[in-house]
Coordinates of C-alpha atoms in Angstrom, one line a residue:
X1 CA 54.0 -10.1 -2.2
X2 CA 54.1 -9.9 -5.6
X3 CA 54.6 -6.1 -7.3
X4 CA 51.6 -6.8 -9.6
X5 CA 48.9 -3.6 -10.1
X6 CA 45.4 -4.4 -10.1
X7 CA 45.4 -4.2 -14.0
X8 CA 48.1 -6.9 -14.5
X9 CA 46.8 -9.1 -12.2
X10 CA 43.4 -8.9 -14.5
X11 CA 45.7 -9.0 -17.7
X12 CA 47.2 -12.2 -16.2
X13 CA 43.6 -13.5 -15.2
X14 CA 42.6 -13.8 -18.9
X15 CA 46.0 -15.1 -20.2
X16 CA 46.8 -18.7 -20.5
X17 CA 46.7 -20.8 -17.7
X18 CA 50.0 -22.6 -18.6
X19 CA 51.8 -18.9 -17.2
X20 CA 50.5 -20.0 -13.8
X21 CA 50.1 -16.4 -13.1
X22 CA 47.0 -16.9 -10.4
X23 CA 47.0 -20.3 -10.1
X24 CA 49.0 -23.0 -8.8
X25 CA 48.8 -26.7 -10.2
X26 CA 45.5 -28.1 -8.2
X27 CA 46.2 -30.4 -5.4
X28 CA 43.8 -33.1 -3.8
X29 CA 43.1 -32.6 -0.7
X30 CA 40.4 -35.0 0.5
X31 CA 38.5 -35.2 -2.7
X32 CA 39.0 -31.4 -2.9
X33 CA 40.4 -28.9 -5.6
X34 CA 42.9 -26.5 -3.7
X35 CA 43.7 -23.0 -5.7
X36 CA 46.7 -20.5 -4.5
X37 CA 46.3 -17.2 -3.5
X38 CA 46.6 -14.0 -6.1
X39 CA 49.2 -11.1 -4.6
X40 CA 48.2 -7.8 -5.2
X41 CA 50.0 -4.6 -5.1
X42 CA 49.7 -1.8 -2.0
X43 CA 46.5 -1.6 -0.2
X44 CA 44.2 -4.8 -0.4
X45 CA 40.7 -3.9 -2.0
X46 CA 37.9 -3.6 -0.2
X47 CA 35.2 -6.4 -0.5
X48 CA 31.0 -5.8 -0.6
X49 CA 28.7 -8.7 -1.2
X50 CA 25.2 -8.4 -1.8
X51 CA 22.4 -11.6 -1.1
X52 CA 18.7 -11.5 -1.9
X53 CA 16.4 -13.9 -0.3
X54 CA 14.1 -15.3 -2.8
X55 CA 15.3 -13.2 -5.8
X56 CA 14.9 -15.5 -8.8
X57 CA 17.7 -15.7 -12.0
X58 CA 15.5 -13.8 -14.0
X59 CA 14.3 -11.0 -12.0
X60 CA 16.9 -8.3 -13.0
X61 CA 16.5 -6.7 -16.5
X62 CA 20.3 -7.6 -16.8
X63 CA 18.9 -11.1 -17.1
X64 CA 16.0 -9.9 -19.5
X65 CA 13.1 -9.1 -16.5
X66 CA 11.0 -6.1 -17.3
X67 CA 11.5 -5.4 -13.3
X68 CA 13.2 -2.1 -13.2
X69 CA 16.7 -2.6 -11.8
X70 CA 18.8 0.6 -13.3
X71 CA 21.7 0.2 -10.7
X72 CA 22.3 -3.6 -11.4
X73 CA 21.9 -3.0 -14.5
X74 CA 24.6 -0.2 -14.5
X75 CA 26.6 -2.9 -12.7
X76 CA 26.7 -5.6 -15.5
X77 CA 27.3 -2.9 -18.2
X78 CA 30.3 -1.7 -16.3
X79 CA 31.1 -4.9 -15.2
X80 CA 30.7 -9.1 -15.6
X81 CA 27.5 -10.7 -15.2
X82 CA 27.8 -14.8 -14.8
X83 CA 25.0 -17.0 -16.2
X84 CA 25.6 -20.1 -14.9
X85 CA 26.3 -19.3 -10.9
X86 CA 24.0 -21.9 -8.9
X87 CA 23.5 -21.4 -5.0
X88 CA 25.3 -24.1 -2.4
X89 CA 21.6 -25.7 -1.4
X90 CA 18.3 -24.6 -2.1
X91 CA 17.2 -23.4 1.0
X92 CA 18.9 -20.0 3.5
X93 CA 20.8 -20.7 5.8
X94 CA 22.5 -23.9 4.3
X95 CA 23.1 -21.9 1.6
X96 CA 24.6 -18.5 3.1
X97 CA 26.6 -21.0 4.9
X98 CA 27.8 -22.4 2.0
X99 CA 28.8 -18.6 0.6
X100 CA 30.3 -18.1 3.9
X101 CA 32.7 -21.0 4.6
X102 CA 33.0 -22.0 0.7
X103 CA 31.7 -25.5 2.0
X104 CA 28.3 -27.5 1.5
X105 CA 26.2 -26.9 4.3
X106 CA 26.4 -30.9 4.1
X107 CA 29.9 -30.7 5.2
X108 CA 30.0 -27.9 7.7
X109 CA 26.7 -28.8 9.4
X110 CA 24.5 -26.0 8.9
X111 CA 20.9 -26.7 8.9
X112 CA 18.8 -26.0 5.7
X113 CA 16.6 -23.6 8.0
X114 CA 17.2 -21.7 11.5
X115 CA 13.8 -21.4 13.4
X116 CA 13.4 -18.7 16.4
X117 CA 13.5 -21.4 18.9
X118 CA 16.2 -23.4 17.7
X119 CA 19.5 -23.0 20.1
X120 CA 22.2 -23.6 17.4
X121 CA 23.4 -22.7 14.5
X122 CA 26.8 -22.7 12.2
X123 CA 29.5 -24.7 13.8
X124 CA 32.1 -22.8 16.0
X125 CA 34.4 -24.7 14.8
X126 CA 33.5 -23.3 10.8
X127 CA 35.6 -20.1 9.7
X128 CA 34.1 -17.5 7.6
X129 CA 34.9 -15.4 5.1
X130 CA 34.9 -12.8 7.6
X131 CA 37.3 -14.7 9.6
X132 CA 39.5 -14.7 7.0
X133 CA 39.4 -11.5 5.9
X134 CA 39.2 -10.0 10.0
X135 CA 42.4 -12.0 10.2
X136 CA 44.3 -9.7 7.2
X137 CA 43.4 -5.9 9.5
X138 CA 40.0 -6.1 7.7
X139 CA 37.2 -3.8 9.0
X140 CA 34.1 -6.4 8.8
X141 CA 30.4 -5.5 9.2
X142 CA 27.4 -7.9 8.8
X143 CA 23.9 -5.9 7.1
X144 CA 20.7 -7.4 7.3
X145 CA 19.4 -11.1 7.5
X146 CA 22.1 -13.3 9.4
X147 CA 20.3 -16.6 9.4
X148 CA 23.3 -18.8 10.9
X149 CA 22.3 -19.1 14.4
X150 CA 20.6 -16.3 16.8
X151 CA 22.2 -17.4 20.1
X152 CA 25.0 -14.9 21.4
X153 CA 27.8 -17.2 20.2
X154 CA 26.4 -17.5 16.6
X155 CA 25.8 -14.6 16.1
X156 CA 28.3 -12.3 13.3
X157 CA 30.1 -10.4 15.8
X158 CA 30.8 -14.2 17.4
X159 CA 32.0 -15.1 13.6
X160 CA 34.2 -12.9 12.5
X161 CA 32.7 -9.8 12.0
X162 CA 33.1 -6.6 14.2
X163 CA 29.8 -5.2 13.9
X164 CA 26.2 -6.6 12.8
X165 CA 22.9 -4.5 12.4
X166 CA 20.4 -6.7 11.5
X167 CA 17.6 -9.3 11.6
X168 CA 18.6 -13.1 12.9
X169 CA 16.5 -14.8 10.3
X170 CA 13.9 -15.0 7.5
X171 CA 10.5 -12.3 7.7
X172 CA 8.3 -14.9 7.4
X173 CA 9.5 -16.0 11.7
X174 CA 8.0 -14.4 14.5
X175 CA 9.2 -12.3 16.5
X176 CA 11.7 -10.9 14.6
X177 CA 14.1 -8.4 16.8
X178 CA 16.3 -5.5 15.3
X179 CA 19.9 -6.5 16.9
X180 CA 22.7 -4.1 16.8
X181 CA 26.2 -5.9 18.1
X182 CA 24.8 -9.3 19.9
X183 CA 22.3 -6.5 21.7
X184 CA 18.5 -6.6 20.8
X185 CA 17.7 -3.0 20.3
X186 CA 14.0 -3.8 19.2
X187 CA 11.8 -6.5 20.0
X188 CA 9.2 -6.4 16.6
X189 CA 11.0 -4.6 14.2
X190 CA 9.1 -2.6 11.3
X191 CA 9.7 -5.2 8.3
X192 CA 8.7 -2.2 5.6
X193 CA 11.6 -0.6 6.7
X194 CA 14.5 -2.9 6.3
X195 CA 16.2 -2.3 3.3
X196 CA 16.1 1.3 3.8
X197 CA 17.5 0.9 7.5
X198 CA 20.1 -1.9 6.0
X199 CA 20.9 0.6 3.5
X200 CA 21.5 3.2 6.2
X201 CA 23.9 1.0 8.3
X202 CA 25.9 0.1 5.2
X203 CA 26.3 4.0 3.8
X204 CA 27.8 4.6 7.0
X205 CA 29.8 2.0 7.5
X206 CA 31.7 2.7 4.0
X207 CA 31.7 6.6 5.2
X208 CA 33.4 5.5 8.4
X209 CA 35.7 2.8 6.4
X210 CA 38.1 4.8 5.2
X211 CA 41.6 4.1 6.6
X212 CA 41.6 0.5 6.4
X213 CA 40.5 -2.0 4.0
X214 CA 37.2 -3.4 4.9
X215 CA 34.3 -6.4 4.1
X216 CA 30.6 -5.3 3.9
X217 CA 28.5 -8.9 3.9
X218 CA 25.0 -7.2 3.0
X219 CA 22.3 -9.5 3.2
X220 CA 18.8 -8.1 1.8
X221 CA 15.3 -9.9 3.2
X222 CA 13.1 -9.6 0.4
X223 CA 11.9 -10.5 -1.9
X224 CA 10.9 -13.1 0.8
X225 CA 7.0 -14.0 1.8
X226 CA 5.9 -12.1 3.4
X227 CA 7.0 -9.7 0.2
X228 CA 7.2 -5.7 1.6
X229 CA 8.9 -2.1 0.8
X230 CA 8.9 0.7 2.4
X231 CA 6.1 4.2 1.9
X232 CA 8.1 5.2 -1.2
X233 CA 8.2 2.2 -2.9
X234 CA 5.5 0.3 -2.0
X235 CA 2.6 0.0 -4.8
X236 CA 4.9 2.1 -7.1
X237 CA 5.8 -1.1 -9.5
X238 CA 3.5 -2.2 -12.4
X239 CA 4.9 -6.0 -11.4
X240 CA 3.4 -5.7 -7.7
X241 CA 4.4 -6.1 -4.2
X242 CA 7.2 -8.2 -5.7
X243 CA 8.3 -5.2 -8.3
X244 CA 7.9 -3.2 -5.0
X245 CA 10.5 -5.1 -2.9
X246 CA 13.1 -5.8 -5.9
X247 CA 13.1 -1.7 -7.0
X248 CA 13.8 -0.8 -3.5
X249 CA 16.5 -3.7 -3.3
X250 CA 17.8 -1.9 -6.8
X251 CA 17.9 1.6 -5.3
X252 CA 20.0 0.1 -2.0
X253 CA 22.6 -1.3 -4.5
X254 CA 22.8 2.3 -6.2
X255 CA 22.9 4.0 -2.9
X256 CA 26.1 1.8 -2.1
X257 CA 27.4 2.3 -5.3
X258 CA 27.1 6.0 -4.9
X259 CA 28.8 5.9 -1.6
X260 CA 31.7 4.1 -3.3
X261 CA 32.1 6.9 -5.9
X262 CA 31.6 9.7 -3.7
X263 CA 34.8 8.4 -1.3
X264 CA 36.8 7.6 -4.3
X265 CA 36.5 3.8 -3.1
X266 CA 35.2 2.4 -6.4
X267 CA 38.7 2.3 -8.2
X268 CA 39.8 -0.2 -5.1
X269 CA 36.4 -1.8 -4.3
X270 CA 35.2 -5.0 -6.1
X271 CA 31.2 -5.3 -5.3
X272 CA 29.3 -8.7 -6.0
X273 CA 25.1 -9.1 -6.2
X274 CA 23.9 -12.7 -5.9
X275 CA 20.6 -14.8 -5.0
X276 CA 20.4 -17.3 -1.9
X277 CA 18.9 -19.7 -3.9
X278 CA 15.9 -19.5 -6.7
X279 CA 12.5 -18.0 -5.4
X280 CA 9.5 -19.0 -4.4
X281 CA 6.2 -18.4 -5.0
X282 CA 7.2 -15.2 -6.7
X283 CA 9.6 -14.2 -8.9
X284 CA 11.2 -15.7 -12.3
X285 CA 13.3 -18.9 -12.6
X286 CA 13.6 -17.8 -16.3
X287 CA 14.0 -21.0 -18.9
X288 CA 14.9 -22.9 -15.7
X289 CA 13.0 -25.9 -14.0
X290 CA 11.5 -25.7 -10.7
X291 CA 11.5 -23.3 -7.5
X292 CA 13.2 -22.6 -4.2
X293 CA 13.5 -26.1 -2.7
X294 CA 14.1 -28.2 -5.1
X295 CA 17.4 -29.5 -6.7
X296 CA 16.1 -28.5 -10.6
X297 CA 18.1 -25.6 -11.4
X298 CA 15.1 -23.2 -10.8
X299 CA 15.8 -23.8 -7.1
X300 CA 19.8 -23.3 -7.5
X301 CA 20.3 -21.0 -10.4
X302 CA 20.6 -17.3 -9.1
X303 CA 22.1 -13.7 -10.9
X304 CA 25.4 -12.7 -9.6
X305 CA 27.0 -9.2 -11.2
X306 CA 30.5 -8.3 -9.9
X307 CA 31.7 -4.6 -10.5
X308 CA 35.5 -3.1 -9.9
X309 CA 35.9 0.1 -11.8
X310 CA 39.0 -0.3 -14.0
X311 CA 39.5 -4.0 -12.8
X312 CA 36.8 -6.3 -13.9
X313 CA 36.2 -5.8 -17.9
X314 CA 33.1 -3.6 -18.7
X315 CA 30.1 -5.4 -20.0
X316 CA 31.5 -9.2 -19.9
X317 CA 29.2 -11.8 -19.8
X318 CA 30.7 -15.6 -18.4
X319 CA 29.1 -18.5 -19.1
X320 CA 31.9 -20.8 -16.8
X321 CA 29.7 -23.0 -14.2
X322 CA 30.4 -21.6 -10.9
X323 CA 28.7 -21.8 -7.9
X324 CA 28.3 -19.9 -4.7
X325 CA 30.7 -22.0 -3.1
X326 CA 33.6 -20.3 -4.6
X327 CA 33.0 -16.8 -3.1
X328 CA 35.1 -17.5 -0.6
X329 CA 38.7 -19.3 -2.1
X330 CA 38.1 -16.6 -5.1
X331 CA 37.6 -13.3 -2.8
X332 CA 40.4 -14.8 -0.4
X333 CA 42.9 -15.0 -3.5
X334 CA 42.2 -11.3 -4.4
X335 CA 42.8 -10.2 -1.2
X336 CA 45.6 -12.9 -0.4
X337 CA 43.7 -14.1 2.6
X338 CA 44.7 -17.1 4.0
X339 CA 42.1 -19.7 3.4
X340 CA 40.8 -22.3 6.0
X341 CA 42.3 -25.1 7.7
X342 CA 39.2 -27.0 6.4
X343 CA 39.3 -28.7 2.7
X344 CA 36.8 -26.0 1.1
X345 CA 33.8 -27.4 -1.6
X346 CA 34.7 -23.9 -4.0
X347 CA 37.6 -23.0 -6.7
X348 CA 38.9 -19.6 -7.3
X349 CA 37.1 -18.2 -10.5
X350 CA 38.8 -14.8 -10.5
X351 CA 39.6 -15.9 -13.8
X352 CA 36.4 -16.2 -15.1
X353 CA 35.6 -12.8 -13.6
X354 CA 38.2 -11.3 -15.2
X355 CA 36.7 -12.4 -18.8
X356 CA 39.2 -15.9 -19.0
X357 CA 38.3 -19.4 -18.1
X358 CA 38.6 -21.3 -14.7
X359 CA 40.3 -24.9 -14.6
X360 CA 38.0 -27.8 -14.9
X361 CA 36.9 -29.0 -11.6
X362 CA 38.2 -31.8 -10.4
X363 CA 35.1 -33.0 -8.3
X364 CA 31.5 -32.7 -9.6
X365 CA 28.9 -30.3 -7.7
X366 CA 26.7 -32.0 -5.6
X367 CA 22.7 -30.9 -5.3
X368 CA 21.9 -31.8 -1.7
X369 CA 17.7 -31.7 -1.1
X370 CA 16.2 -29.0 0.6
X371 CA 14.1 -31.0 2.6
X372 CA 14.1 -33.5 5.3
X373 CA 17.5 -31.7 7.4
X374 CA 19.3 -31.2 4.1
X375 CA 20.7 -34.6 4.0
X376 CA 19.1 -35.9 1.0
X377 CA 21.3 -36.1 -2.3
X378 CA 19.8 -36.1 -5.8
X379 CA 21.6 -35.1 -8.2
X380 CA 25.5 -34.2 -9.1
X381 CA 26.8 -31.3 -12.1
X382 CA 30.2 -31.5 -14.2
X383 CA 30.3 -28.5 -16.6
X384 CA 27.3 -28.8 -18.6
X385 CA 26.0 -32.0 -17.6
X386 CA 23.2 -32.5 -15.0
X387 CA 23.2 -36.4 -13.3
X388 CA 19.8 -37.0 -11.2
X389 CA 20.5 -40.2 -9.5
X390 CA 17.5 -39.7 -6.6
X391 CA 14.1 -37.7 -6.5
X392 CA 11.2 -37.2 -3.9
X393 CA 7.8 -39.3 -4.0
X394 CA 6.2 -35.8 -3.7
X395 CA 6.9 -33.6 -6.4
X396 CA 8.6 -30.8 -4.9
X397 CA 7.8 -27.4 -7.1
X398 CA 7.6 -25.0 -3.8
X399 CA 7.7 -26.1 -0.2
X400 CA 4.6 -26.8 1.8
X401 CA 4.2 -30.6 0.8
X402 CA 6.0 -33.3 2.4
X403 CA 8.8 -34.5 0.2
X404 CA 7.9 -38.5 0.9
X405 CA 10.8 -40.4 0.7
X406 CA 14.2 -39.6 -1.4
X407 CA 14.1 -42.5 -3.9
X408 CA 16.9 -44.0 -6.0
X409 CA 16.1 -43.7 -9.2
X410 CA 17.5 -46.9 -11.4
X411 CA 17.9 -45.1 -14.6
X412 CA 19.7 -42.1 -13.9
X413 CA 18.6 -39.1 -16.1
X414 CA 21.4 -36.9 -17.8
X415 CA 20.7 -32.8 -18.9
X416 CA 23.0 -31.6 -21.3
X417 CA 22.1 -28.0 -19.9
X418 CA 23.6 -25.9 -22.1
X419 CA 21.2 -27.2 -24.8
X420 CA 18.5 -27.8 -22.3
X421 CA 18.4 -25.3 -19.6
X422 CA 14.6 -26.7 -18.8
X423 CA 15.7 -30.0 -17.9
X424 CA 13.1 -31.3 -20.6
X425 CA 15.3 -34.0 -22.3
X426 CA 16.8 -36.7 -20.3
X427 CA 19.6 -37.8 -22.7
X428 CA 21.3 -40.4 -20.3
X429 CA 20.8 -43.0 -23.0
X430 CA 23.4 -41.3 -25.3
X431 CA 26.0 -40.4 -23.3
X432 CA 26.3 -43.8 -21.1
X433 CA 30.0 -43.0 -20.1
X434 CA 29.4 -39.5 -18.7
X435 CA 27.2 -41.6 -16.3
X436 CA 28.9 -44.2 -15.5
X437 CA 31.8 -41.5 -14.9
X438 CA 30.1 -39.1 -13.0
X439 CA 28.3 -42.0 -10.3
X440 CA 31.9 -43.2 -9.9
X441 CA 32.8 -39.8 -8.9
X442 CA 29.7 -39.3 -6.4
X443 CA 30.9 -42.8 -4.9
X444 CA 34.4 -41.6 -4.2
X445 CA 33.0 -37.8 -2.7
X446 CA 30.6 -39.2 -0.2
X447 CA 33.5 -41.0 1.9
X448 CA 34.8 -37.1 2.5
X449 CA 31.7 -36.0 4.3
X450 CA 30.4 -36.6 8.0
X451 CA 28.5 -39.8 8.6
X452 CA 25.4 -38.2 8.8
X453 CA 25.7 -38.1 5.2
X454 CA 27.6 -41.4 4.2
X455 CA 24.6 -43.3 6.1
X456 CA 22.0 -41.0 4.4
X457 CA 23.9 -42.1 1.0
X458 CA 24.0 -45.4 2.1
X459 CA 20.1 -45.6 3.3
X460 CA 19.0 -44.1 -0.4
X461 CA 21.5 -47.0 -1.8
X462 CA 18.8 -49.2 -0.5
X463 CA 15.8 -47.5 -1.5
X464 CA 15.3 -47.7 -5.4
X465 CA 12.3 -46.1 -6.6
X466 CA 10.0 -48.2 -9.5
X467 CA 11.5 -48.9 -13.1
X468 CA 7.8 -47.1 -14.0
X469 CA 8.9 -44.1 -12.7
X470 CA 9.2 -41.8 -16.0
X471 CA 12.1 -39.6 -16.5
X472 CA 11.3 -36.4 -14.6
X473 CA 8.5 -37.2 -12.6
X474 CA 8.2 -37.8 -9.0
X475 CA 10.2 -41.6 -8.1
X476 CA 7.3 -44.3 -7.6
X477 CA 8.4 -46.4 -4.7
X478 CA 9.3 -49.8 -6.2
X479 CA 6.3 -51.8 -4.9
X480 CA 4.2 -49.9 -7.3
X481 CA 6.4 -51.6 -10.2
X482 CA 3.5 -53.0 -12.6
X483 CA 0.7 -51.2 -10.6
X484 CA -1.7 -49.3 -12.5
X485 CA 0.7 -46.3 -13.6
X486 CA 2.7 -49.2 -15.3
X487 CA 4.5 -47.4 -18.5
X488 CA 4.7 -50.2 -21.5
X489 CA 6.8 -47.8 -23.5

C-alpha cells in the first residue's frame, strides 16, 4: 500500500488528473467505466451511510428548507454537500440495491418494490458493499429498513453484514416485524419508535466498534407514508407530521455524530447522508420536476452531505453529476476494497468529494421507470444534458395511477439542466448532435444488460407514441395522431 496520509490523498484528489494520483486510465469493461483503488495509510477509515425514505432534495435547510436540520446542517458546513447526486431508480428497493451493489437494479435484478409476501429478493449471486468491505476485517451492521428481500437468505446478515436490527421493508406494509440477526424478535413493531430504536442500535454499535475498522449502513424509514416520530417529537414542528419525522431523522444524525466525537472516531470516520429517491406526497423536490416514481429529476434528485473531520474540505459545495450508483466503487477506493467481479454501473467520485472534478463518464446514466417491474426506460443523462426518448400514457406525478403503456416518443426532448433544472424547455431542436450522440450511446448500453431488458427495449422500439404528443406531456399512443388533441403548431 501506498505511504499516503489521509491529507495527501485529499491533496492529491483535487490535483490534476494527468498525476494519476487516484485514478487509473478508465478501461471498458462491457460498456462500463472501471476506476482503481485509492491506498491509504495505517488503519482503513471507518464508513457510516445514512438513507431516508421519501426525503425530498430540498427538505434540509442545507438545501434552503426552512425544516430545522442543525446536525446536517453542521455536516455540510464542515463538510461537502453535492447538488447534482440522483438516486439509481425511483422507487426503494431498486434503488438501495443500486447503492448497494453500485449497479442498476435493471442489471442486478432487484425488483422496484419488495411486498411482505413476496419470497425473493436481491440476487445471491449480487455482492454488496458490505461484502466488500466484510472481506477487508470490516465490522458490518445493517440499521433500519432493509428492503432487499425478507426471506432468511436475503436478509443482511445473509449479505454481508454481521449484524442487522431492523425492519424488512417500507411502513406503509403490514405486518411489519422488529428482526434482530435473521430472528423476528417482534411481530408488530411500534413504528413511532423507529428512529429512536435505530438510533439506539447504531450508538452502540460505534461504542462497541472500536478495535477494528467497521461499516454502519443506516437506513431511516421516514419520512415515508404513513409519516410518524416518536412522543418527543411528534407535533413539535411548525411544517407537520413531516417536520416531525425529518427533525427526529436530524437529531439521529447528531446523535451519531456525537458518538463519533466522543470515541475520537471522527478524525478516521467519513459519514455520508443521502435520499432513496425523491418523495412523495410530502416533502420538497425544490426547482425540480416531478415526484417519487417518475424519471423527472423530482423523482431521482436526492441531498447527499459527506463529513470527515480534517479530510473532506469544510463547507465545499460540488456541482459534478453523480449518482448513487457510485457509493460503492468510490467508498471501496478509500478503503482499498476490492470491487466486484461484476462490471459495476458507478465511478469513483472521491475526487469530487474532495473539492476536484471526476473524469467524464464514459457511458450516459440511464433513468429506468418506476413502474411496471422497473423494466421501462425513458430517458438517459450525460453531464448536463437530460434525453427523454419514452414516457407513460398516464402522467405519472405520484404513484397510485396506472402508468398505461411506456411510449416511444419520436421527437426526443433534450434538458440542458443546468439552465433548466424544471425540465420546462425541451431544446432538442438546437442541439441535434447531442441527440443523435446520446441515442447511439443508449443503443450500444442496452446489449450489456439481461434480456429482460433488451426485449423490454426492443418492445418500446415498436411502440411510438403520436407525433401530437407535445413536449412534456404524457405520450398519446400513435392512433390518436390527428384525433381531436391534434396540435397544428
Amino acid at each position: 500500500m501506498s505511504e499516503l496520509s489521509r491529507r495527501n490523498f485529499v491533496i492529491s484528489l483535487g490535483a490534476s488528473l494527468g498525476q494519476m494520483a487516484l485514478y487509473a486510465e478508465p478501461q471498458r469493461k462491457e460498456g462500463r467505466a472501471v476506476t482503481a483503488h485509492a491506498n491509504l495509510a495505517g488503519r482503513r477509515p471507518n464508513v457510516v451511510v445514512m438513507i431516508c425514505d421519501d426525503i425530498g432534495w430540498a427538505d434540509l435547510g442545507c438545501y434552503g428548507s426552512n425544516l430545522r436540520t442543525p446536525n446536517l446542517d453542521r455536516m455540510a458546513g464542515e463538510g461537502v454537500r453535492l447538488t447534482c447526486f440522483d438516486a439509481g431508480h425511483p422507487i426503494c428497493s431498486a434503488s438501495r440495491a443500486a447503492l448497494l451493489t453500485g449497479r442498476y437494479a435493471t442489471r442486478s435484478g432487484a425488483k422496484p418494490v419488495y411486498f411482505p409476501q413476496d419470497t425473493d429478493g436481491l440476487a445471491l449471486d449480487e455482492q454488496t458493499l458490505a461484502n466488500l468491505l466484510h472481506a477487508c476485517d470490516y465490522r458490518t451492521m445493517c440499521v433500519g429498513k432493509w428492503h432487499l428481500g425478507s426471506a432468511p437468505q436475503y436478509l443482511p446478515t445473509r449479505r454481508g453484514f454481521n449484524s442487522y436490527f431492523g425492519v424488512p421493508y417500507s411502513v406503509d406494509m403490514r405486518p411489519l416485524p422488529m428482526i434482530e440477526g435473521d430472528r423476528i424478535i417482534e411481530e408488530h413493531t411500534d413504528r413511532s419508535m423507529l428512529t429512536p430504536r435505530y438510533t439506539e442500535a447504531a450508538v452502540h454499535f460505534i461504542e462497541s466498534s472500536s478495535t477494528q475498522p467497521f461499516f454502519l449502513y443506516m437506513a431511516f424509514s421516514y419520512p415515508h407514508i404513513p409519516i410518524d416520530a416518536s412522543p418527543r417529537f411528534k407535533g413539535k414542528s411548525p411544517n407537520g407530521v413531516y417536520g416531525d419525522a425529518v427533525e427526529e431523522i436530524d437529531w439521529s444524525v447528531g446523535q451519531v455524530l456525537s458518538t463519533l466525537e466522543q470515541n475520537n472516531l471522527e478524525e478516521n470516520t467519513l459519514v455520508i447522508f443521502t435520499g432513496d429517491h425523491g418523495p412523495w406526497f410530502q416533502g420538497s423536490p425544490g426547482v425540480h420536476r416531478g415526484r417519487k416514481g417518475t424519471t423527472y429529476e423530482g423523482g431521482f434528485r436526492v441531498p447527499f452531505v459527506a463529513y470527515w473531520k480534517g479530510t473532506l474540505p469544510a463547507g465545499h459545495v460540488s456541482h459534478e453529476w453523480t449518482s448513487n450508483l457510485d457509493v460503492l466503487p468510490t467508498v471501496a477506493s478509500i478503503c482499498a476494497a476490492k470491487l466486484p467481479t461484476k462490471p459495476i454501473d458507478g465511478v469513483d467520485i472521491s475526487a469530487a468529494l474532495a473539492g476536484g472534478q471526476i473524469p467524464e463518464r464514459l457511458d450516459p446514466i440511464l433513468y429506468f421507470a418506476g413502474m411496471r417491474g422497473g423494466s421501462d426506460l425513458q430517458c438517459a443523462r450525460q453531464g448536463k444534458w437530460k434525453m427523454r426518448l419514452a414516457q407513460y400514457t398516464h402522467e405519472t406525478y405520484v404513484l397510485g395511477g396506472p402508468p398505461g403503456d411506456n411510449l416511444l416518443l419520436e421527437r426526443p426532448e433534450l434538458y440542458d439542466l443546468e439552465e433548466d433544472p424544471g425540465e420546462s424547455y425541451d431544446v432538442a431542436s438546437l442541439h441535434p448532435e447531442i441527440v443523435t450522440q446520446m441515442q447511439q450511446k443508449v443503443e450500444d448500453m442496452i446489449p450489456t444488460f439481461p434480456e429482460k431488458i433488451v426485449q423490454a427495449y426492443a418492445r418500446l422500439k415498436q411502440s411510438p407514441a403520436s407525433t401530437t404528443t407535445p413536449a412534456g406531456a404524457a405520450s398519446r399512443p400513435a392512433k390518436y395522431a390527428g384525433g381531436p388533441y391534434h396540435f397544428s403548431g
